[in-house]
């Protein structure tokens, strides 16, 4: 079994976020696939820790913004301020201009602000007064959403949901991990040293793009997409963009697995994270990843 | 029911209609075939349900089979084969559901046909023959056929002389050599009755077999190494068929007359194929003495002719009279032309011999024969074909191509002690076309590319006739005798066995072909392995990947972990990596075998072992 080039990172984050290796891997895959991450979970589950650990592992700049109902778009993007010394306007970048942005409780902000964030995520730049300001690269948004406490919030519309490559929920740690946590064995993210730099991350992202997808694998992905469009349930069909996202995430996952080609197992590993929120329309229906599970079972995975 | 079903069935109908159009209405079975065709078309028109369409497909197959029995020649056979292919594809479209497309249906249909080939071959080679269907109820003279006729008037052959229509082809396989060009006289009819104007053939009919009596004994088969003439004649409407004048027919359908005519039991409006062996001895007709009819001529019709011949009567022997007549003929300035003008009603032969001296073979043969009869020498007119172009098709048996333009008439003269001698007075005339074409080595002018294609096609036709149609009851009996010797009574068992074996081979081949097209070898290997595990009660869950399934398997059979891992790794490498190799496929085969063997031998799960050995 070839070992993952990112195993050191996975292990290091694993020591910070105990018992969450799968979610850590998914988050890493999301980062490698140049996607953005939506974490839906209760408070206190380690969302911030994960975001910070990811940022520090690659030596990336990290900012955290708590979204509130009075947060304005300019609070995120920054604004042109008058510089009396130079007698001109100068662009003052907002927190969006960091490499990893943790957007806490994104559903509390107004749709306008949400929209500004999502546009920046999709375009990779911010346009202000006719000037385009490119965002830093790599650029990762980790948005969190509180699934329970929905009072006075604006849920992300389903059309915006698929701007996020993946949706995760961290969930409670297993008992052993929680015991270790209580015993204080977990390290803080501050202790993470950057074995990789931002340049390494960019290189890894390029490498993920080049992971080989054989015709058989593409057929598998196509069968999944077709199946999602045929299934009689009320699930939303998967769009071509969802297909691209699934393939990109599977590529990143195969890189994490230390392979140079994608196999159906990679697709299945990321299927729920990539597709569930695109199919359930933002409604947390049924169980965890139920729609993806049904989709997966409807397509021959042996190939 | 696939959407391709209806178009395929209509296409079949069209092909069948083409085949039916080629049938001669003179055959009684043709009417049956026409009726069946119309019935099938009507049924197809009104068919809606699956069952009705099934009936249509079966009717079409029966129709094609009937056609095949009626028209066994090459071109109709190809058409029937195509029709059967389409009919089968239509049936498959009905049965296989909406899945397969046109190409898949036709391919499968072709496979079914190929699978049926061995069984057809066994039946063809071994099953006793019925009499050819073409023999039943053949009527004579339906429709105007171009060609020779029973009655030869001097002017009659001129019509044919310009016709490029095919008359017959004769090949000499098995080492038979075609005679040299000046010896190529293919006799058809013998005309002995002369009424002053036209020469009539006695036109005997083929003897009908009498019920209760054995039919004519089948002629002995050709000894190996005997050269044969293989004839393929176009429909002529005549009972007599051309032959070289020597040899022996190989079929009971042909009867050699004492006059030297070869009679066909089924005179025909159909093409016919027959073969003759070469015999060393003198053919019997040549020495059959003449009857009084060979000296008859209407006296007083042509006084100058009779006067000339009367001079030769004084000569002692027939030979001298013949020499005198041929010497006289050669001295006269006869000229060969196809447009001699009409002969007068009064003394036509006098006019020809002493005044116009223009004419073609009919005139010469008629006048010369009359002269000989007037001189007291038995003589008769023979019509048939002369010459013919030697064609050597690419990679095939050479043959002589006879057109209606090669139709000819000549004389035969009886000489005591020798028999009938062929005398061709046309050859003495100036401008005889054979002499001219002989100079050009038998090649005919006007050989365009279309002619070339037709000649190649006829070459194929000859080969087909030789190997397929030529395999008749006699040859079959010879084969059975060679195979079984004295144990002929075992033929039924042998046929049944051979049919069973070829049926099994066909079905096996079909299954193999079907599997081969269902997936690539890698996937087949995987499925074989999966089946082995399924027999042990382990099957992949819905949507499960090979990796996931293998993990479950190695949990149940820990000892299989290594071969499993090797198999899965190789499979994934071949299937999903950038550069799969042929060697990897072989490896997959080997690893699959190793895995299955490990599963079978000794690596059974712990609980199974416990159950076996309590």
mmCIF file of C-alpha atoms in Angstrom, chain B residues 44-209:
data_model
loop_
_atom_site.group_PDB
_atom_site.id
_atom_site.type_symbol
_atom_site.label_atom_id
_atom_site.label_comp_id
_atom_site.label_asym_id
_atom_site.label_seq_id
_atom_site.Cartn_x
_atom_site.Cartn_y
_atom_site.Cartn_z
ATOM 1 C CA UNK B 44 -46.982 -7.941 -41.211
ATOM 2 C CA UNK B 45 -49.222 -5.059 -42.252
ATOM 3 C CA UNK B 46 -51.789 -5.856 -39.587
ATOM 4 C CA UNK B 47 -49.499 -7.223 -36.879
ATOM 5 C CA UNK B 48 -49.523 -5.239 -33.659
ATOM 6 C CA UNK B 49 -48.773 -7.544 -30.788
ATOM 7 C CA UNK B 50 -45.566 -9.375 -30.042
ATOM 8 C CA UNK B 51 -47.150 -12.735 -30.811
ATOM 9 C CA UNK B 52 -48.334 -11.636 -34.237
ATOM 10 C CA UNK B 53 -44.932 -10.274 -35.103
ATOM 11 C CA UNK B 54 -43.387 -13.546 -34.015
ATOM 12 C CA UNK B 55 -45.663 -15.353 -36.451
ATOM 13 C CA UNK B 56 -44.559 -12.951 -39.174
ATOM 14 C CA UNK B 57 -40.896 -13.685 -38.466
ATOM 15 C CA UNK B 58 -41.526 -17.419 -38.699
ATOM 16 C CA UNK B 59 -43.512 -17.026 -41.917
ATOM 17 C CA UNK B 60 -40.653 -15.029 -43.370
ATOM 18 C CA UNK B 61 -38.203 -17.765 -42.498
ATOM 19 C CA UNK B 62 -40.445 -20.407 -44.096
ATOM 20 C CA UNK B 63 -40.772 -18.207 -47.161
ATOM 21 C CA UNK B 64 -37.008 -17.839 -47.436
ATOM 22 C CA UNK B 65 -36.632 -21.595 -47.078
ATOM 23 C CA UNK B 66 -39.117 -22.236 -49.864
ATOM 24 C CA UNK B 67 -37.265 -19.773 -52.051
ATOM 25 C CA UNK B 68 -34.019 -21.537 -51.292
ATOM 26 C CA UNK B 69 -35.507 -24.826 -52.454
ATOM 27 C CA UNK B 70 -36.718 -23.246 -55.671
ATOM 28 C CA UNK B 71 -33.690 -21.139 -56.540
ATOM 29 C CA UNK B 72 -30.452 -22.781 -55.476
ATOM 30 C CA UNK B 73 -28.178 -20.731 -57.731
ATOM 31 C CA UNK B 74 -25.564 -18.363 -56.416
ATOM 32 C CA UNK B 75 -27.217 -14.969 -56.761
ATOM 33 C CA UNK B 76 -30.620 -15.993 -55.365
ATOM 34 C CA UNK B 77 -28.846 -17.872 -52.590
ATOM 35 C CA UNK B 78 -27.046 -14.712 -51.550
ATOM 36 C CA UNK B 79 -30.329 -12.843 -51.564
ATOM 37 C CA UNK B 80 -32.017 -15.560 -49.515
ATOM 38 C CA UNK B 81 -29.123 -15.539 -47.068
ATOM 39 C CA UNK B 82 -29.533 -11.801 -46.608
ATOM 40 C CA UNK B 83 -33.278 -12.187 -46.155
ATOM 41 C CA UNK B 84 -32.778 -14.869 -43.517
ATOM 42 C CA UNK B 85 -30.232 -12.674 -41.744
ATOM 43 C CA UNK B 86 -32.730 -9.816 -41.625
ATOM 44 C CA UNK B 87 -35.628 -12.032 -40.606
ATOM 45 C CA UNK B 88 -33.578 -13.433 -37.749
ATOM 46 C CA UNK B 89 -32.524 -9.944 -36.713
ATOM 47 C CA UNK B 90 -36.199 -8.981 -36.703
ATOM 48 C CA UNK B 91 -37.014 -11.970 -34.523
ATOM 49 C CA UNK B 92 -34.147 -11.094 -32.194
ATOM 50 C CA UNK B 93 -35.415 -7.533 -32.010
ATOM 51 C CA UNK B 94 -38.729 -8.939 -30.843
ATOM 52 C CA UNK B 95 -37.214 -11.221 -28.260
ATOM 53 C CA UNK B 96 -34.281 -9.251 -26.876
ATOM 54 C CA UNK B 97 -36.234 -6.241 -25.732
ATOM 55 C CA UNK B 98 -35.414 -2.610 -26.286
ATOM 56 C CA UNK B 99 -31.734 -2.933 -25.495
ATOM 57 C CA UNK B 100 -29.684 -3.776 -28.560
ATOM 58 C CA UNK B 101 -29.336 -1.409 -31.486
ATOM 59 C CA UNK B 102 -29.290 -2.291 -35.192
ATOM 60 C CA UNK B 103 -25.679 -3.201 -35.291
ATOM 61 C CA UNK B 104 -25.888 -5.437 -32.261
ATOM 62 C CA UNK B 105 -28.989 -7.155 -33.648
ATOM 63 C CA UNK B 106 -27.420 -7.815 -37.028
ATOM 64 C CA UNK B 107 -24.243 -9.040 -35.415
ATOM 65 C CA UNK B 108 -26.154 -11.403 -33.180
ATOM 66 C CA UNK B 109 -28.234 -12.567 -36.114
ATOM 67 C CA UNK B 110 -25.063 -13.301 -38.040
ATOM 68 C CA UNK B 111 -23.780 -15.241 -35.073
ATOM 69 C CA UNK B 112 -26.948 -17.320 -34.970
ATOM 70 C CA UNK B 113 -26.558 -18.062 -38.675
ATOM 71 C CA UNK B 114 -22.937 -19.039 -38.196
ATOM 72 C CA UNK B 115 -23.882 -21.246 -35.297
ATOM 73 C CA UNK B 116 -26.415 -22.993 -37.533
ATOM 74 C CA UNK B 117 -23.796 -23.546 -40.208
ATOM 75 C CA UNK B 118 -22.352 -26.833 -38.876
ATOM 76 C CA UNK B 119 -25.777 -28.421 -38.606
ATOM 77 C CA UNK B 120 -26.651 -27.258 -42.113
ATOM 78 C CA UNK B 121 -23.409 -28.710 -43.383
ATOM 79 C CA UNK B 122 -24.093 -32.081 -41.769
ATOM 80 C CA UNK B 123 -27.579 -32.222 -43.242
ATOM 81 C CA UNK B 124 -26.285 -31.090 -46.618
ATOM 82 C CA UNK B 125 -23.572 -33.705 -46.708
ATOM 83 C CA UNK B 126 -25.391 -36.669 -45.243
ATOM 84 C CA UNK B 127 -29.146 -36.374 -45.413
ATOM 85 C CA UNK B 128 -30.627 -38.223 -48.400
ATOM 86 C CA UNK B 129 -31.761 -35.883 -51.161
ATOM 87 C CA UNK B 130 -35.219 -35.152 -52.342
ATOM 88 C CA UNK B 131 -35.598 -34.686 -56.020
ATOM 89 C CA UNK B 132 -34.940 -31.052 -56.854
ATOM 90 C CA UNK B 133 -38.119 -29.046 -56.596
ATOM 91 C CA UNK B 134 -37.491 -27.594 -59.992
ATOM 92 C CA UNK B 135 -38.494 -30.928 -61.467
ATOM 93 C CA UNK B 136 -42.102 -30.706 -60.495
ATOM 94 C CA UNK B 137 -44.630 -29.480 -62.941
ATOM 95 C CA UNK B 138 -42.271 -27.641 -65.190
ATOM 96 C CA UNK B 139 -44.136 -26.313 -68.139
ATOM 97 C CA UNK B 140 -42.546 -25.810 -71.476
ATOM 98 C CA UNK B 141 -42.370 -22.718 -73.584
ATOM 99 C CA UNK B 142 -43.729 -20.247 -71.113
ATOM 100 C CA UNK B 143 -42.901 -16.835 -72.438
ATOM 101 C CA UNK B 144 -40.756 -16.099 -75.407
ATOM 102 C CA UNK B 145 -37.259 -17.214 -74.725
ATOM 103 C CA UNK B 146 -34.366 -16.163 -76.839
ATOM 104 C CA UNK B 147 -32.490 -19.129 -78.163
ATOM 105 C CA UNK B 148 -32.581 -22.052 -80.467
ATOM 106 C CA UNK B 149 -35.859 -23.588 -81.387
ATOM 107 C CA UNK B 150 -37.118 -26.962 -82.504
ATOM 108 C CA UNK B 151 -37.680 -25.650 -85.967
ATOM 109 C CA UNK B 152 -34.704 -24.329 -87.892
ATOM 110 C CA UNK B 153 -35.388 -22.104 -90.846
ATOM 111 C CA UNK B 154 -32.480 -20.690 -92.757
ATOM 112 C CA UNK B 155 -33.286 -17.209 -91.528
ATOM 113 C CA UNK B 156 -33.973 -18.039 -87.918
ATOM 114 C CA UNK B 157 -30.505 -17.905 -86.454
ATOM 115 C CA UNK B 158 -29.823 -14.426 -87.850
ATOM 116 C CA UNK B 159 -31.984 -12.988 -85.051
ATOM 117 C CA UNK B 160 -29.739 -14.586 -82.485
ATOM 118 C CA UNK B 161 -26.520 -13.633 -84.140
ATOM 119 C CA UNK B 162 -26.647 -10.102 -82.808
ATOM 120 C CA UNK B 163 -27.764 -11.033 -79.316
ATOM 121 C CA UNK B 164 -25.169 -10.731 -76.573
ATOM 122 C CA UNK B 165 -27.493 -12.533 -74.212
ATOM 123 C CA UNK B 166 -25.856 -15.292 -72.244
ATOM 124 C CA UNK B 167 -26.683 -18.793 -73.411
ATOM 125 C CA UNK B 168 -24.537 -21.119 -71.385
ATOM 126 C CA UNK B 169 -21.199 -21.571 -69.764
ATOM 127 C CA UNK B 170 -19.136 -24.694 -69.692
ATOM 128 C CA UNK B 171 -16.158 -25.350 -67.479
ATOM 129 C CA UNK B 172 -13.677 -28.185 -67.545
ATOM 130 C CA UNK B 173 -12.632 -28.738 -63.983
ATOM 131 C CA UNK B 174 -10.673 -31.790 -62.844
ATOM 132 C CA UNK B 175 -8.149 -31.510 -65.585
ATOM 133 C CA UNK B 176 -10.582 -31.440 -68.465
ATOM 134 C CA UNK B 177 -9.292 -29.318 -71.283
ATOM 135 C CA UNK B 178 -11.512 -27.268 -73.547
ATOM 136 C CA UNK B 179 -11.274 -28.345 -77.166
ATOM 137 C CA UNK B 180 -9.418 -26.025 -79.518
ATOM 138 C CA UNK B 181 -11.462 -23.219 -80.948
ATOM 139 C CA UNK B 182 -12.093 -24.832 -84.363
ATOM 140 C CA UNK B 183 -13.366 -27.974 -82.593
ATOM 141 C CA UNK B 184 -15.775 -26.184 -80.300
ATOM 142 C CA UNK B 185 -19.113 -27.352 -81.596
ATOM 143 C CA UNK B 186 -21.720 -27.659 -78.831
ATOM 144 C CA UNK B 187 -24.599 -29.637 -80.204
ATOM 145 C CA UNK B 188 -28.129 -29.090 -78.961
ATOM 146 C CA UNK B 189 -30.778 -30.141 -81.457
ATOM 147 C CA UNK B 190 -30.789 -32.510 -84.386
ATOM 148 C CA UNK B 191 -33.143 -31.542 -87.210
ATOM 149 C CA UNK B 192 -34.025 -34.399 -89.516
ATOM 150 C CA UNK B 193 -37.449 -33.545 -90.942
ATOM 151 C CA UNK B 194 -37.254 -31.157 -93.855
ATOM 152 C CA UNK B 195 -40.345 -29.743 -95.511
ATOM 153 C CA UNK B 196 -38.573 -27.602 -98.061
ATOM 154 C CA UNK B 197 -38.520 -24.593 -95.864
ATOM 155 C CA UNK B 198 -37.729 -25.478 -92.290
ATOM 156 C CA UNK B 199 -35.879 -28.248 -90.543
ATOM 157 C CA UNK B 200 -37.779 -29.781 -87.681
ATOM 158 C CA UNK B 201 -36.432 -31.608 -84.766
ATOM 159 C CA UNK B 202 -38.153 -34.867 -83.888
ATOM 160 C CA UNK B 203 -38.289 -33.407 -80.388
ATOM 161 C CA UNK B 204 -38.728 -36.572 -78.403
ATOM 162 C CA UNK B 205 -39.912 -36.199 -74.868
ATOM 163 C CA UNK B 206 -38.185 -37.406 -71.791
ATOM 164 C CA UNK B 207 -39.526 -40.830 -70.800
ATOM 165 C CA UNK B 208 -41.850 -40.536 -67.835
ATOM 166 C CA UNK B 209 -41.053 -42.903 -65.008
#
